[in-house]
CSV table of C-alpha atoms in Angstrom, one decimal:
chain,number,residue,atom,x,y,z
P,286,MET,CA,49.2,183.9,-34.5
P,287,GLN,CA,46.1,181.4,-33.1
P,288,GLU,CA,42.5,180.9,-34.9
P,289,SER,CA,40.3,182.9,-33.1
P,290,GLU,CA,37.0,180.8,-31.1
P,291,ALA,CA,35.7,178.2,-33.1
P,292,LEU,CA,31.8,177.5,-34.0
P,293,GLY,CA,30.1,175.8,-30.7
P,294,ALA,CA,33.6,176.4,-28.7
P,295,GLU,CA,33.6,176.1,-24.4
P,296,PRO,CA,34.1,179.2,-22.7
P,297,LYS,CA,37.4,177.9,-21.9
P,298,GLN,CA,38.9,178.2,-25.1
P,299,ALA,CA,37.6,180.9,-25.9
P,300,GLY,CA,38.8,182.3,-23.4
P,301,LEU,CA,42.1,180.9,-23.7
P,302,THR,CA,42.0,182.2,-28.1
P,303,ALA,CA,41.0,185.8,-26.5
P,304,GLN,CA,44.9,185.5,-24.2
P,305,ILE,CA,47.0,183.9,-27.0
P,306,GLN,CA,45.0,186.4,-29.5
P,307,ASP,CA,46.1,189.5,-26.0
P,308,TYR,CA,49.8,188.5,-25.6
P,309,TRP,CA,51.0,188.0,-29.8
P,310,ASN,CA,49.1,191.9,-30.1
P,311,GLN,CA,51.5,192.6,-27.0
P,312,ARG,CA,54.8,191.4,-28.5
P,313,ALA,CA,53.7,193.2,-32.2
P,314,GLN,CA,55.6,196.0,-31.7
P,315,GLY,CA,59.0,193.4,-31.4
P,316,TYR,CA,57.6,190.9,-33.8
P,317,THR,CA,57.8,193.9,-35.9
P,318,LEU,CA,61.2,194.1,-35.8
P,319,ALA,CA,62.4,190.7,-35.9
P,320,THR,CA,60.7,190.1,-39.7
P,321,ARG,CA,62.2,193.4,-40.6
P,322,ILE,CA,65.6,192.3,-39.8
P,323,SER,CA,65.1,188.8,-41.2
P,324,TYR,CA,63.7,190.0,-44.4
P,325,VAL,CA,67.2,191.3,-45.1
P,326,ASP,CA,69.3,188.9,-43.2
P,327,ASP,CA,67.7,185.0,-43.3
P,328,SER,CA,67.9,183.9,-46.1
P,329,TYR,CA,68.2,180.4,-45.6
P,330,THR,CA,64.6,179.1,-45.0
P,331,MET,CA,63.6,179.9,-48.4
P,332,LYS,CA,66.3,178.2,-49.9
P,333,ALA,CA,65.8,175.1,-48.0
P,334,ILE,CA,61.8,176.1,-49.2
P,335,GLY,CA,63.2,176.2,-52.8
P,336,HIS,CA,65.3,172.5,-52.8
P,337,PHE,CA,61.4,171.0,-52.7
P,338,ILE,CA,59.7,173.3,-55.1
P,339,ASN,CA,60.1,175.1,-57.7
P,340,LEU,CA,59.6,179.1,-56.1
P,341,ASN,CA,60.0,180.2,-60.1
P,342,ARG,CA,57.0,179.6,-60.8
P,343,HIS,CA,54.2,182.4,-60.5
P,344,MET,CA,51.3,180.7,-57.4
P,345,ARG,CA,49.0,182.3,-55.2
P,346,VAL,CA,49.8,182.1,-52.3
P,347,ALA,CA,48.2,182.1,-48.3
P,348,ASP,CA,50.8,182.7,-45.5
P,349,MET,CA,48.7,181.7,-42.5
P,350,GLY,CA,49.6,183.4,-39.0
P,351,THR,CA,51.4,185.8,-41.1
P,352,GLY,CA,52.0,188.3,-38.0
P,353,CYS,CA,54.4,190.7,-39.2
P,354,GLY,CA,54.7,190.0,-42.0
P,355,LEU,CA,57.3,187.6,-42.9
P,356,MET,CA,56.7,185.0,-45.3
P,357,ALA,CA,54.4,186.6,-47.2
P,358,MET,CA,56.9,189.1,-48.1
P,359,TRP,CA,59.3,186.5,-48.8
P,360,MET,CA,56.9,185.4,-51.3
P,361,ALA,CA,56.1,188.3,-53.3
P,362,SER,CA,59.4,189.1,-53.5
P,363,LEU,CA,59.7,186.7,-55.5
P,364,GLY,CA,56.5,188.0,-57.5
P,365,HIS,CA,53.3,185.8,-56.2
P,366,ASP,CA,50.6,186.6,-55.4
P,367,VAL,CA,49.9,186.4,-51.8
P,368,VAL,CA,46.4,186.7,-49.2
P,369,GLY,CA,47.7,186.8,-45.6
P,370,VAL,CA,45.4,184.9,-43.0
P,371,ASP,CA,45.9,186.2,-39.1
P,372,ASN,CA,43.4,187.5,-36.0
P,373,SER,CA,46.3,189.6,-34.5
P,374,THR,CA,44.4,193.4,-35.2
P,375,ALA,CA,48.2,195.5,-33.7
P,376,MET,CA,50.2,191.9,-35.8
P,377,LEU,CA,48.8,192.8,-39.5
P,378,GLN,CA,49.1,197.0,-38.7
P,379,GLU,CA,53.0,195.7,-38.1
P,380,ALA,CA,52.3,193.9,-41.3
P,381,ARG,CA,50.7,197.0,-43.5
P,382,LYS,CA,53.3,198.8,-42.7
P,383,ASN,CA,56.5,196.2,-43.7
P,384,ALA,CA,54.9,195.6,-46.5
P,385,ARG,CA,54.1,199.5,-47.9
P,386,ASP,CA,57.7,200.2,-47.1
P,387,ALA,CA,59.2,196.8,-48.9
P,388,GLY,CA,57.3,198.6,-52.0
P,389,LEU,CA,55.3,194.9,-52.1
P,390,ASP,CA,51.7,194.6,-53.1
P,391,ILE,CA,49.7,191.5,-50.4
P,392,GLU,CA,46.6,191.4,-49.1
P,393,PHE,CA,46.2,191.0,-45.8
P,394,VAL,CA,42.6,189.9,-43.9
P,395,GLU,CA,41.7,189.3,-40.6
P,396,GLY,CA,40.7,185.9,-39.7
P,397,ASP,CA,40.7,182.2,-38.2
P,398,ILE,CA,43.8,181.3,-39.8
P,399,ALA,CA,42.5,177.4,-38.6
P,400,ASN,CA,39.4,178.2,-41.1
P,401,PRO,CA,40.7,181.4,-43.0
P,402,GLY,CA,36.8,180.9,-44.9
P,403,LEU,CA,39.0,181.7,-48.6
P,404,GLU,CA,37.8,180.0,-51.6
P,405,ASN,CA,38.7,176.2,-51.6
P,406,GLU,CA,41.1,175.5,-54.6
P,407,SER,CA,41.9,178.4,-55.1
P,408,PHE,CA,45.5,178.9,-54.1
P,409,ASP,CA,49.2,176.8,-55.7
P,410,LEU,CA,50.2,176.8,-51.9
P,411,VAL,CA,49.9,176.9,-48.8
P,412,VAL,CA,52.6,178.9,-45.7
P,413,ALA,CA,52.6,178.5,-42.1
P,414,LYS,CA,55.1,179.5,-40.2
P,415,SER,CA,55.3,179.4,-36.4
P,416,SER,CA,51.6,179.6,-36.1
P,417,VAL,CA,51.2,175.8,-35.7
P,418,TRP,CA,52.5,174.8,-32.3
P,419,CYS,CA,50.2,178.0,-30.8
P,420,LEU,CA,46.4,176.4,-32.5
P,421,GLN,CA,44.4,175.1,-30.4
P,422,HIS,CA,42.7,172.8,-33.9
P,423,PRO,CA,46.1,172.2,-35.3
P,424,ALA,CA,44.0,169.0,-37.2
P,425,VAL,CA,40.9,170.5,-38.5
P,426,ALA,CA,43.8,173.9,-39.8
P,427,TYR,CA,45.5,171.0,-41.6
P,428,ALA,CA,42.3,169.5,-43.0
P,429,ASN,CA,41.0,173.4,-44.3
P,430,TRP,CA,44.0,173.9,-45.7
P,431,VAL,CA,44.0,171.0,-47.9
P,432,ASP,CA,41.5,172.2,-49.1
P,433,LEU,CA,42.0,175.4,-50.4
P,434,LEU,CA,44.7,174.0,-52.2
P,435,LYS,CA,44.6,173.4,-56.4
P,436,PRO,CA,46.1,170.0,-57.4
P,437,GLY,CA,49.2,169.7,-57.4
P,438,GLY,CA,49.3,172.9,-54.8
P,439,TYR,CA,52.2,172.5,-52.0
P,440,LEU,CA,51.0,172.8,-47.7
P,441,ILE,CA,54.6,174.5,-46.1
P,442,VAL,CA,54.8,174.5,-42.7
P,443,VAL,CA,58.1,176.2,-40.4
P,444,ASP,CA,57.7,175.0,-37.1
P,445,GLY,CA,58.8,174.1,-33.9
P,446,ASN,CA,58.7,171.8,-30.7
P,447,TYR,CA,58.8,175.1,-29.0
P,448,TYR,CA,57.9,174.0,-25.9
P,449,LEU,CA,57.6,170.5,-25.7
P,450,ASP,CA,60.6,170.9,-22.5
P,451,ILE,CA,56.6,171.2,-20.8
P,452,TYR,CA,56.2,167.7,-21.1
P,453,ASP,CA,58.5,166.1,-22.2
P,454,GLU,CA,61.2,165.1,-19.9
P,455,ASP,CA,64.3,164.1,-21.6
P,456,TYR,CA,63.7,166.7,-23.9
P,457,ARG,CA,63.9,169.4,-21.7
P,458,LYS,CA,67.1,167.5,-19.6
P,459,ARG,CA,68.7,168.6,-23.0
P,460,LYS,CA,67.3,171.8,-23.6
P,461,GLU,CA,67.7,173.1,-20.4
P,462,TYR,CA,71.6,171.7,-21.4
P,463,PHE,CA,72.3,174.1,-23.9
P,464,ASP,CA,71.0,176.5,-22.8
P,465,LEU,CA,72.6,177.1,-20.1
P,466,LYS,CA,75.6,175.8,-23.2
P,467,ASN,CA,74.8,179.1,-25.4
P,468,GLY,CA,71.9,181.6,-22.6
P,469,ARG,CA,68.8,181.3,-22.9
P,470,GLU,CA,67.9,185.1,-23.6
P,471,THR,CA,70.1,185.6,-26.7
P,472,GLY,CA,67.4,184.8,-29.8
P,473,LEU,CA,66.4,187.4,-32.3
P,474,HIS,CA,63.2,187.6,-30.6
P,475,TYR,CA,64.8,187.9,-27.7
P,476,ARG,CA,66.6,190.4,-28.8
P,477,THR,CA,63.6,192.5,-30.7
P,478,ASN,CA,61.1,192.5,-27.6
P,479,VAL,CA,61.7,195.9,-27.2
P,480,ASN,CA,58.6,196.2,-25.4
P,481,HIS,CA,59.0,193.4,-22.4
P,482,VAL,CA,56.5,191.5,-23.3
P,483,ASP,CA,56.8,188.8,-20.4
P,484,THR,CA,57.4,185.4,-22.9
P,485,ASN,CA,56.4,183.8,-20.2
P,486,ILE,CA,52.6,184.4,-20.7
P,487,ILE,CA,52.9,182.5,-24.0
P,488,ARG,CA,54.5,179.8,-21.8
P,489,GLU,CA,52.0,179.4,-19.7
P,490,LEU,CA,49.0,179.6,-22.2
P,491,SER,CA,50.6,176.9,-24.2
P,492,LYS,CA,50.1,174.3,-21.2
P,493,GLU,CA,46.7,174.0,-23.0
P,494,LEU,CA,47.3,173.5,-26.6
P,495,PRO,CA,47.8,169.7,-28.0
P,496,LEU,CA,50.6,170.4,-30.0
P,497,THR,CA,53.1,170.7,-26.6
P,498,LYS,CA,52.6,167.7,-26.0
P,499,GLU,CA,53.0,165.6,-29.2
P,500,ARG,CA,56.6,165.1,-30.6
P,501,ARG,CA,56.6,166.7,-33.8
P,502,PRO,CA,57.0,166.5,-36.8
P,503,LYS,CA,55.9,162.9,-36.2
P,504,TRP,CA,52.5,164.5,-36.0
P,505,ASP,CA,52.7,166.2,-38.7
P,506,VAL,CA,53.0,163.5,-40.4
P,507,GLU,CA,50.6,160.8,-39.9
P,508,THR,CA,48.0,163.7,-39.8
P,509,LEU,CA,48.9,165.3,-43.4
P,510,LEU,CA,49.0,161.3,-44.4
P,511,GLY,CA,45.8,161.0,-43.4
P,512,LEU,CA,44.2,164.1,-45.6
P,513,GLY,CA,45.4,162.4,-48.0
P,514,MET,CA,49.2,163.6,-48.8
P,515,SER,CA,51.4,161.2,-50.0
P,516,ASP,CA,54.6,163.4,-51.2
P,517,ILE,CA,56.0,164.9,-48.5
P,518,HIS,CA,59.3,166.0,-47.5
P,519,ILE,CA,60.9,166.7,-43.7
P,520,LYS,CA,63.8,168.6,-43.2
P,521,SER,CA,65.5,170.1,-39.9
P,522,LEU,CA,66.6,174.1,-39.3
P,523,ASP,CA,68.3,172.8,-36.5
P,524,LYS,CA,71.8,174.5,-35.9
P,525,VAL,CA,72.1,171.4,-32.9
P,526,HIS,CA,70.6,167.7,-32.7
P,527,PHE,CA,68.6,167.1,-29.6
P,528,SER,CA,68.0,163.5,-29.0
P,529,THR,CA,65.6,161.7,-26.6
P,530,LEU,CA,65.1,158.6,-25.0
P,531,THR,CA,62.2,156.5,-27.3
P,532,GLU,CA,61.1,152.9,-26.8
P,533,ALA,CA,63.7,152.5,-29.9
P,534,GLY,CA,66.3,153.9,-28.5
P,535,LEU,CA,67.6,157.6,-28.7
P,536,VAL,CA,66.3,158.9,-31.6
P,537,LYS,CA,66.4,163.6,-33.2
P,538,VAL,CA,63.7,165.9,-32.0
P,539,PRO,CA,64.3,169.0,-34.0
P,540,ILE,CA,64.1,172.4,-32.4
P,541,SER,CA,62.9,173.9,-35.6
P,542,PHE,CA,61.6,172.0,-38.8
P,543,ILE,CA,59.9,172.6,-42.3
P,544,VAL,CA,57.2,169.7,-43.1
P,545,VAL,CA,56.6,169.8,-47.1
P,546,ALA,CA,53.6,167.7,-48.7
P,547,GLN,CA,51.5,168.4,-52.7
P,548,LYS,CA,47.7,167.8,-53.1
P,549,PRO,CA,47.6,164.7,-55.3
P,550,TYR,CA,46.7,164.8,-58.7
P,551,SER,CA,43.4,162.3,-59.4
P,552,ASP,CA,44.3,161.9,-62.4
P,553,MET,CA,47.9,161.1,-62.3
P,554,THR,CA,50.4,158.8,-61.1
P,555,PRO,CA,53.0,159.2,-58.7
P,556,HIS,CA,55.5,159.5,-60.4
P,557,ASP,CA,54.0,161.6,-63.5
P,558,ALA,CA,53.0,164.0,-60.5
P,559,ALA,CA,56.9,164.5,-59.7
P,560,ILE,CA,58.0,165.4,-63.0
P,561,TYR,CA,54.9,167.4,-63.5
P,562,GLU,CA,55.2,171.1,-64.5
P,563,PRO,CA,51.4,173.0,-65.3
P,564,PRO,CA,51.3,175.0,-68.6
P,565,ILE,CA,51.9,179.1,-67.2
P,566,ASP,CA,49.0,181.7,-68.6
P,567,ASP,CA,49.8,184.7,-71.2
P,568,ASP,CA,48.9,186.6,-69.5
P,569,LEU,CA,51.6,185.3,-66.8
P,570,ILE,CA,55.0,186.3,-69.5
P,571,PRO,CA,55.2,189.7,-68.4
P,572,GLY,CA,56.1,189.1,-64.5
P,573,VAL,CA,58.4,186.0,-66.4
P,574,MET,CA,60.4,188.3,-68.7
P,575,GLU,CA,61.0,190.5,-65.8
P,576,ARG,CA,62.2,187.9,-63.5
P,577,ILE,CA,65.0,187.4,-66.5
P,578,ARG,CA,66.0,190.9,-66.2
P,579,ASN,CA,66.4,191.0,-62.4
P,580,SER,CA,68.5,187.6,-63.4
P,581,GLY,CA,72.3,188.0,-63.3
P,582,ASP,CA,75.1,185.5,-64.3
P,583,ARG,CA,76.2,184.2,-60.8
P,584,GLU,CA,74.8,181.3,-62.3
P,585,ILE,CA,76.5,181.3,-65.5
P,586,GLY,CA,79.8,181.3,-63.4
P,587,VAL,CA,79.3,178.5,-61.8
P,588,LEU,CA,78.0,175.7,-64.2
P,589,LYS,CA,81.4,177.7,-66.3
P,590,ALA,CA,83.4,176.3,-63.7
P,591,LEU,CA,82.1,173.3,-63.5
P,592,ALA,CA,81.9,172.1,-67.3
P,593,ASP,CA,86.0,171.4,-67.4
P,594,GLN,CA,86.9,167.6,-66.2
P,595,LYS,CA,90.0,168.1,-64.4
P,596,ARG,CA,87.6,170.3,-62.8
P,597,MET,CA,85.3,167.9,-62.0
P,598,ASP,CA,88.2,165.8,-61.2
P,599,ILE,CA,89.2,168.3,-57.8
P,600,ILE,CA,85.1,168.4,-56.8
P,601,LYS,CA,85.3,164.0,-57.3
P,602,ALA,CA,88.7,163.8,-55.1
P,603,LEU,CA,87.0,166.5,-52.5
P,604,GLU,CA,83.8,164.3,-51.9
P,605,SER,CA,86.0,161.8,-49.8
P,606,GLY,CA,87.6,164.8,-47.0
P,607,ARG,CA,89.7,167.7,-47.4
P,608,MET,CA,92.6,167.3,-49.2
P,609,SER,CA,96.2,169.3,-49.7
P,610,THR,CA,96.7,170.2,-53.3
P,611,THR,CA,100.0,167.9,-53.3
P,612,GLN,CA,97.4,165.2,-52.3
P,613,LEU,CA,95.1,166.3,-55.1
P,614,SER,CA,97.6,166.2,-57.6
P,615,LYS,CA,98.1,162.8,-56.8
P,616,ALA,CA,94.3,162.5,-56.7
P,617,VAL,CA,93.9,163.5,-60.1
P,618,SER,CA,96.8,162.8,-62.5
P,619,ALA,CA,97.8,166.7,-62.2
P,620,SER,CA,101.1,168.7,-61.9
P,621,PRO,CA,100.5,171.1,-59.4
P,622,SER,CA,100.8,174.3,-61.1
P,623,LEU,CA,97.2,173.3,-62.7
P,624,VAL,CA,95.8,171.8,-59.8
P,625,SER,CA,95.8,175.6,-58.6
P,626,HIS,CA,95.2,177.3,-61.9
P,627,ASN,CA,91.7,175.1,-61.1
P,628,LEU,CA,90.9,175.4,-57.4
P,629,THR,CA,90.7,179.5,-58.2
P,630,ILE,CA,88.5,179.2,-60.7
P,631,LEU,CA,86.7,177.0,-58.5
P,632,ARG,CA,86.7,179.2,-55.3
P,633,GLU,CA,85.7,182.4,-57.7
P,634,GLN,CA,82.7,180.8,-57.4
P,635,GLY,CA,82.6,179.6,-54.0
P,636,ILE,CA,82.0,175.8,-54.7
P,637,VAL,CA,85.2,174.8,-53.7
P,638,VAL,CA,86.8,177.1,-49.9
P,639,SER,CA,90.7,177.4,-49.0
P,640,GLU,CA,92.2,178.0,-45.4
P,641,ARG,CA,95.1,177.3,-43.7
P,642,ASP,CA,96.3,173.9,-41.6
P,643,GLY,CA,99.8,174.8,-40.0
P,644,LYS,CA,102.0,175.3,-43.2
P,645,GLU,CA,99.7,173.1,-45.1
P,646,VAL,CA,96.5,175.0,-47.3
P,647,ILE,CA,93.7,172.5,-47.1
P,648,HIS,CA,90.9,172.2,-49.2
P,649,ARG,CA,87.7,171.5,-49.1
P,650,ILE,CA,83.4,172.3,-50.8
P,651,GLY,CA,82.2,175.0,-50.1
P,652,ASN,CA,78.4,173.5,-49.2
P,653,PRO,CA,79.1,170.0,-50.5
P,654,TYR,CA,74.6,169.5,-49.6
P,655,ALA,CA,74.5,172.2,-52.3
P,656,LEU,CA,76.3,170.4,-55.3
P,657,GLU,CA,74.9,166.6,-54.3
P,658,THR,CA,72.0,168.5,-54.7
P,659,LEU,CA,73.0,170.1,-58.0
P,660,MET,CA,74.8,166.0,-58.9
P,661,GLU,CA,71.3,164.6,-58.2
P,662,ILE,CA,70.4,167.7,-60.7
P,663,CYS,CA,72.0,166.4,-63.7
P,664,GLU,CA,71.6,162.5,-63.2
P,665,VAL,CA,67.8,163.2,-62.8
P,666,ILE,CA,68.0,165.5,-66.1
P,667,LEU,CA,70.7,162.6,-68.3
P,668,THR,CA,68.0,160.3,-67.5
P,669,ASN,CA,65.0,161.6,-68.9
P,670,ARG,CA,67.4,162.2,-71.7
P,671,LYS,CA,67.9,158.8,-72.0
P,672,ASP,CA,64.2,158.2,-71.5
P,673,ILE,CA,63.7,160.5,-74.2
P,674,GLN,CA,65.7,158.4,-76.9
P,675,GLU,CA,64.4,155.0,-75.7
């Protein structure tokens, strides 16, 4: 999980590297259990990433700090060519076993993730999940990872402010509150720590790591901007918000987050790069055909449900808030029976959720964020059509 000894590193740094590497070797059995659980049950991270980049396009992917192979397996399951890099021998042994059991062909390489020695400009995507926080030289790693990307390629970092409470007093107070409220040892990695490895080991080691003192992803954004990455997006993965006090007042500092950054095309404007997709090679066509064969008709059902003016009126009404059938009937100027019929169709596709509230049934949009994104896509397509016609 941590980079190996850099050339010319001080003895203290080399000792820290060895201690961190030893810790992750001890954690390998627990992490492989957590990996297998997350591979099946945790789809949220990939959905969040898919909001920013097109995961359907065939890509060559480098997974930095692959651990027991979770991110590499997710990417390989989508048909991408994946190389997973880590310096923990025990973790890589588990990663190879996990990939083999899942029927996935992934290349795993033991090495320094901050300086992996892979070919520059040969990857469409570099991803690092829960590994940047424990790097001794994270800025060096970011620079080398950007070099690995082809023009237009993406860097994705899934990480967190895991030990910020050691140095940030206000963050510590909020963390202690939520630990008392929810319980400290309730997370997946606590539950799968089968060898009962003392997690205080990595907490103590993290005191020597530079990012433990940084409020992120502020640091990440500044560093990536300095490396020339201009198209940067951030998404919090928190279920609860942490607010800390700064000179500007209360600000939200996420426990976990995603940073997505695109490497610029040298000969394109930012506007053109935002909509550009490179053409695929002929040898990738069989993979496209396989993806089509494996796709279901779920999307067709959703689009059919939306392809009706009255149902769109209901959705527009529910964007204002939760409503009863009677309220919807008035809002969309339709009979209660017609509204109920259309609500049934929308519920079947998961677009609308209906819940009993006392004697009434109240309706709401199932996933406002996803629906808003879909509407934004429609608007982009319509705008693009207008531009072409003009």
